[in-house]
Amino acid sequence: MHELGIVMNVLEQADAAAAEYNAEKVMKVTMEVGEVSSIVPDLFIDAFNWAKKKTDYLKDAELEMIIIEGRTYCKSCGGTYRTTEHGKKCPYCGSVDTYLLTGDQVIIKDIEALFKEATGGGPDPSE
Amino acid sequence: MEVRTILLSKSVFEDNDRAADELRAALRRKGTVLVNVMSSPGAGKTTLLVALIRRLAKSRRIGVMEADIDSDVDAVTVAKETGCPCVQLHTGGMCHLDAGMTGQGLRELGDGFDLIFLENVGNLVCPAEYDTGATFSMVILSVPEGTDKPLKYPLVFQKCDLVVISKTDALPYFDFDLEECRRNVGERNGGACVIPVSAKTGENMDALENWFIKKLTEV
């Protein structure tokens, strides 16, 4: 189960951030996931909803995934194209001397959390 | 109560990547080379490692870490067949090893090794995404799997230094074009060295052994 390992990392990091900022609980996690990152969004969300029950702060959290389009750059002709349509081979000149510009990222963008106090919100300076 | 947004903008792999870099630096200080061995299930990782370790262990101190979801059959086999220190790592259901698990295995194995093989979980997807802290990575691709694996699982082939094509003794029975396979690897990773071998017959195992000897003197 490929997605589960990554979900565990996301939950650990979000749980740690919630503790650091003294949040009551996390309502939502927003991620940016590239379409060629090898993550299947439906499986990822299922794994998230199963594994979140074991966290301290994310038991009721929902997950939003922003999908980032895969774009590849061709070193031979300078063109860019959609990776999922053409893969490694440039559709303009046929070269395979290409590299991925964007679309393989797996990023935790932000978390929306509930706070008891209306002030503060940063890490406790006394720690 | 109020709802606020905490900005993280952090790669999921960031913590693991940092731990892996620390592990790599610690290994370099000790003069130990760690090799991450990845392949599909059944590509012949254990058989190949046993054959390779028997050769290398004559002149080098070799250790082995076997990672599996469950069981210790590989660790028992390698320890019995090579006589080298070998620890079994269980990933607890996970499909890959990360730097933390690798660090635990290294502590259990102890110091005093020239070369440590880390046999990752048999899987071409997830192990590629998690840096284990290894000095370099090798992928084993067996003849029965076909020449198109580098096209189907690009990441693991992009991230490796060495591709070993195993089970070449089976070439007469499969439509496996060695040159096509080299091209497919080269298209993904021009820097990767490709060495076809048969651990069963010993064919070209000298070339593989020499590659490791050369690599060990470089680092």
PDB file of N, CA, C and O in Angstrom, chain B residues 31-57:
ATOM      1  N   GLY B  31      33.804   5.423   6.858  1.00  0.00           N
ATOM      2  CA  GLY B  31      34.400   4.714   5.726  1.00  0.00           C
ATOM      3  C   GLY B  31      33.579   3.521   5.271  1.00  0.00           C
ATOM      4  O   GLY B  31      34.108   2.551   4.730  1.00  0.00           O
ATOM      5  N   THR B  32      32.269   3.589   5.500  1.00  0.00           N
ATOM      6  CA  THR B  32      31.386   2.490   5.100  1.00  0.00           C
ATOM      7  C   THR B  32      30.522   2.919   3.906  1.00  0.00           C
ATOM      8  O   THR B  32      29.970   4.008   3.897  1.00  0.00           O
ATOM      9  N   VAL B  33      30.446   2.036   2.923  1.00  0.00           N
ATOM     10  CA  VAL B  33      29.589   2.273   1.764  1.00  0.00           C
ATOM     11  C   VAL B  33      28.289   1.485   1.955  1.00  0.00           C
ATOM     12  O   VAL B  33      28.323   0.292   2.259  1.00  0.00           O
ATOM     13  N   LEU B  34      27.165   2.177   1.816  1.00  0.00           N
ATOM     14  CA  LEU B  34      25.859   1.517   1.950  1.00  0.00           C
ATOM     15  C   LEU B  34      25.179   1.491   0.583  1.00  0.00           C
ATOM     16  O   LEU B  34      25.037   2.521  -0.073  1.00  0.00           O
ATOM     17  N   VAL B  35      24.789   0.304   0.154  1.00  0.00           N
ATOM     18  CA  VAL B  35      24.155   0.148  -1.160  1.00  0.00           C
ATOM     19  C   VAL B  35      22.690  -0.240  -0.991  1.00  0.00           C
ATOM     20  O   VAL B  35      22.376  -1.238  -0.332  1.00  0.00           O
ATOM     21  N   ASN B  36      21.805   0.558  -1.578  1.00  0.00           N
ATOM     22  CA  ASN B  36      20.382   0.278  -1.532  1.00  0.00           C
ATOM     23  C   ASN B  36      20.021  -0.590  -2.737  1.00  0.00           C
ATOM     24  O   ASN B  36      20.169  -0.167  -3.876  1.00  0.00           O
ATOM     25  N   VAL B  37      19.582  -1.812  -2.478  1.00  0.00           N
ATOM     26  CA  VAL B  37      19.286  -2.757  -3.556  1.00  0.00           C
ATOM     27  C   VAL B  37      17.773  -2.849  -3.750  1.00  0.00           C
ATOM     28  O   VAL B  37      17.051  -3.232  -2.841  1.00  0.00           O
ATOM     29  N   MET B  38      17.325  -2.469  -4.943  1.00  0.00           N
ATOM     30  CA  MET B  38      15.877  -2.448  -5.201  1.00  0.00           C
ATOM     31  C   MET B  38      15.541  -3.305  -6.419  1.00  0.00           C
ATOM     32  O   MET B  38      16.330  -3.391  -7.362  1.00  0.00           O
ATOM     33  N   SER B  39      14.374  -3.913  -6.382  1.00  0.00           N
ATOM     34  CA  SER B  39      13.890  -4.676  -7.545  1.00  0.00           C
ATOM     35  C   SER B  39      12.438  -5.055  -7.323  1.00  0.00           C
ATOM     36  O   SER B  39      11.886  -4.816  -6.251  1.00  0.00           O
ATOM     37  N   SER B  40      11.826  -5.659  -8.330  1.00  0.00           N
ATOM     38  CA  SER B  40      10.501  -6.251  -8.175  1.00  0.00           C
ATOM     39  C   SER B  40      10.623  -7.470  -7.261  1.00  0.00           C
ATOM     40  O   SER B  40      11.722  -8.001  -7.106  1.00  0.00           O
ATOM     41  N   PRO B  41       9.499  -7.947  -6.717  1.00  0.00           N
ATOM     42  CA  PRO B  41       9.568  -9.227  -6.011  1.00  0.00           C
ATOM     43  C   PRO B  41       9.955 -10.327  -7.002  1.00  0.00           C
ATOM     44  O   PRO B  41       9.447 -10.358  -8.118  1.00  0.00           O
ATOM     45  N   GLY B  42      10.873 -11.170  -6.609  1.00  0.00           N
ATOM     46  CA  GLY B  42      11.211 -12.317  -7.458  1.00  0.00           C
ATOM     47  C   GLY B  42      12.247 -12.050  -8.530  1.00  0.00           C
ATOM     48  O   GLY B  42      12.476 -12.902  -9.388  1.00  0.00           O
ATOM     49  N   ALA B  43      12.887 -10.878  -8.518  1.00  0.00           N
ATOM     50  CA  ALA B  43      13.899 -10.576  -9.542  1.00  0.00           C
ATOM     51  C   ALA B  43      15.216 -11.285  -9.243  1.00  0.00           C
ATOM     52  O   ALA B  43      16.122 -11.300 -10.074  1.00  0.00           O
ATOM     53  N   GLY B  44      15.313 -11.858  -8.055  1.00  0.00           N
ATOM     54  CA  GLY B  44      16.532 -12.596  -7.712  1.00  0.00           C
ATOM     55  C   GLY B  44      17.508 -11.792  -6.879  1.00  0.00           C
ATOM     56  O   GLY B  44      18.712 -12.014  -6.940  1.00  0.00           O
ATOM     57  N   LYS B  45      16.998 -10.858  -6.077  1.00  0.00           N
ATOM     58  CA  LYS B  45      17.864 -10.020  -5.227  1.00  0.00           C
ATOM     59  C   LYS B  45      18.710 -10.874  -4.303  1.00  0.00           C
ATOM     60  O   LYS B  45      19.925 -10.702  -4.225  1.00  0.00           O
ATOM     61  N   THR B  46      18.061 -11.795  -3.586  1.00  0.00           N
ATOM     62  CA  THR B  46      18.761 -12.553  -2.560  1.00  0.00           C
ATOM     63  C   THR B  46      19.806 -13.474  -3.189  1.00  0.00           C
ATOM     64  O   THR B  46      20.956 -13.530  -2.737  1.00  0.00           O
ATOM     65  N   THR B  47      19.434 -14.177  -4.269  1.00  0.00           N
ATOM     66  CA  THR B  47      20.364 -15.079  -4.955  1.00  0.00           C
ATOM     67  C   THR B  47      21.571 -14.308  -5.481  1.00  0.00           C
ATOM     68  O   THR B  47      22.719 -14.721  -5.318  1.00  0.00           O
ATOM     69  N   LEU B  48      21.303 -13.171  -6.102  1.00  0.00           N
ATOM     70  CA  LEU B  48      22.387 -12.354  -6.658  1.00  0.00           C
ATOM     71  C   LEU B  48      23.298 -11.838  -5.543  1.00  0.00           C
ATOM     72  O   LEU B  48      24.530 -11.876  -5.658  1.00  0.00           O
ATOM     73  N   LEU B  49      22.681 -11.365  -4.449  1.00  0.00           N
ATOM     74  CA  LEU B  49      23.483 -10.830  -3.345  1.00  0.00           C
ATOM     75  C   LEU B  49      24.379 -11.901  -2.744  1.00  0.00           C
ATOM     76  O   LEU B  49      25.547 -11.646  -2.457  1.00  0.00           O
ATOM     77  N   VAL B  50      23.824 -13.097  -2.570  1.00  0.00           N
ATOM     78  CA  VAL B  50      24.625 -14.189  -2.004  1.00  0.00           C
ATOM     79  C   VAL B  50      25.852 -14.444  -2.892  1.00  0.00           C
ATOM     80  O   VAL B  50      26.985 -14.509  -2.404  1.00  0.00           O
ATOM     81  N   ALA B  51      25.623 -14.531  -4.213  1.00  0.00           N
ATOM     82  CA  ALA B  51      26.728 -14.809  -5.144  1.00  0.00           C
ATOM     83  C   ALA B  51      27.765 -13.677  -5.129  1.00  0.00           C
ATOM     84  O   ALA B  51      28.975 -13.928  -5.138  1.00  0.00           O
ATOM     85  N   LEU B  52      27.278 -12.441  -5.070  1.00  0.00           N
ATOM     86  CA  LEU B  52      28.182 -11.280  -5.087  1.00  0.00           C
ATOM     87  C   LEU B  52      28.955 -11.160  -3.770  1.00  0.00           C
ATOM     88  O   LEU B  52      30.167 -10.901  -3.764  1.00  0.00           O
ATOM     89  N   ILE B  53      28.242 -11.374  -2.660  1.00  0.00           N
ATOM     90  CA  ILE B  53      28.873 -11.231  -1.339  1.00  0.00           C
ATOM     91  C   ILE B  53      29.965 -12.293  -1.142  1.00  0.00           C
ATOM     92  O   ILE B  53      31.033 -12.002  -0.598  1.00  0.00           O
ATOM     93  N   ARG B  54      29.725 -13.507  -1.629  1.00  0.00           N
ATOM     94  CA  ARG B  54      30.739 -14.563  -1.504  1.00  0.00           C
ATOM     95  C   ARG B  54      32.049 -14.132  -2.152  1.00  0.00           C
ATOM     96  O   ARG B  54      33.127 -14.446  -1.666  1.00  0.00           O
ATOM     97  N   ARG B  55      31.950 -13.403  -3.273  1.00  0.00           N
ATOM     98  CA  ARG B  55      33.155 -12.924  -3.955  1.00  0.00           C
ATOM     99  C   ARG B  55      33.791 -11.767  -3.174  1.00  0.00           C
ATOM    100  O   ARG B  55      34.994 -11.778  -2.899  1.00  0.00           O
ATOM    101  N   LEU B  56      32.961 -10.779  -2.809  1.00  0.00           N
ATOM    102  CA  LEU B  56      33.497  -9.564  -2.187  1.00  0.00           C
ATOM    103  C   LEU B  56      34.016  -9.810  -0.772  1.00  0.00           C
ATOM    104  O   LEU B  56      34.948  -9.145  -0.314  1.00  0.00           O
ATOM    105  N   ALA B  57      33.405 -10.784  -0.077  1.00  0.00           N
ATOM    106  CA  ALA B  57      33.756 -11.020   1.327  1.00  0.00           C
ATOM    107  C   ALA B  57      35.168 -11.573   1.502  1.00  0.00           C
ATOM    108  O   ALA B  57      35.694 -11.591   2.616  1.00  0.00           O
TER     109      ALA B  57
END
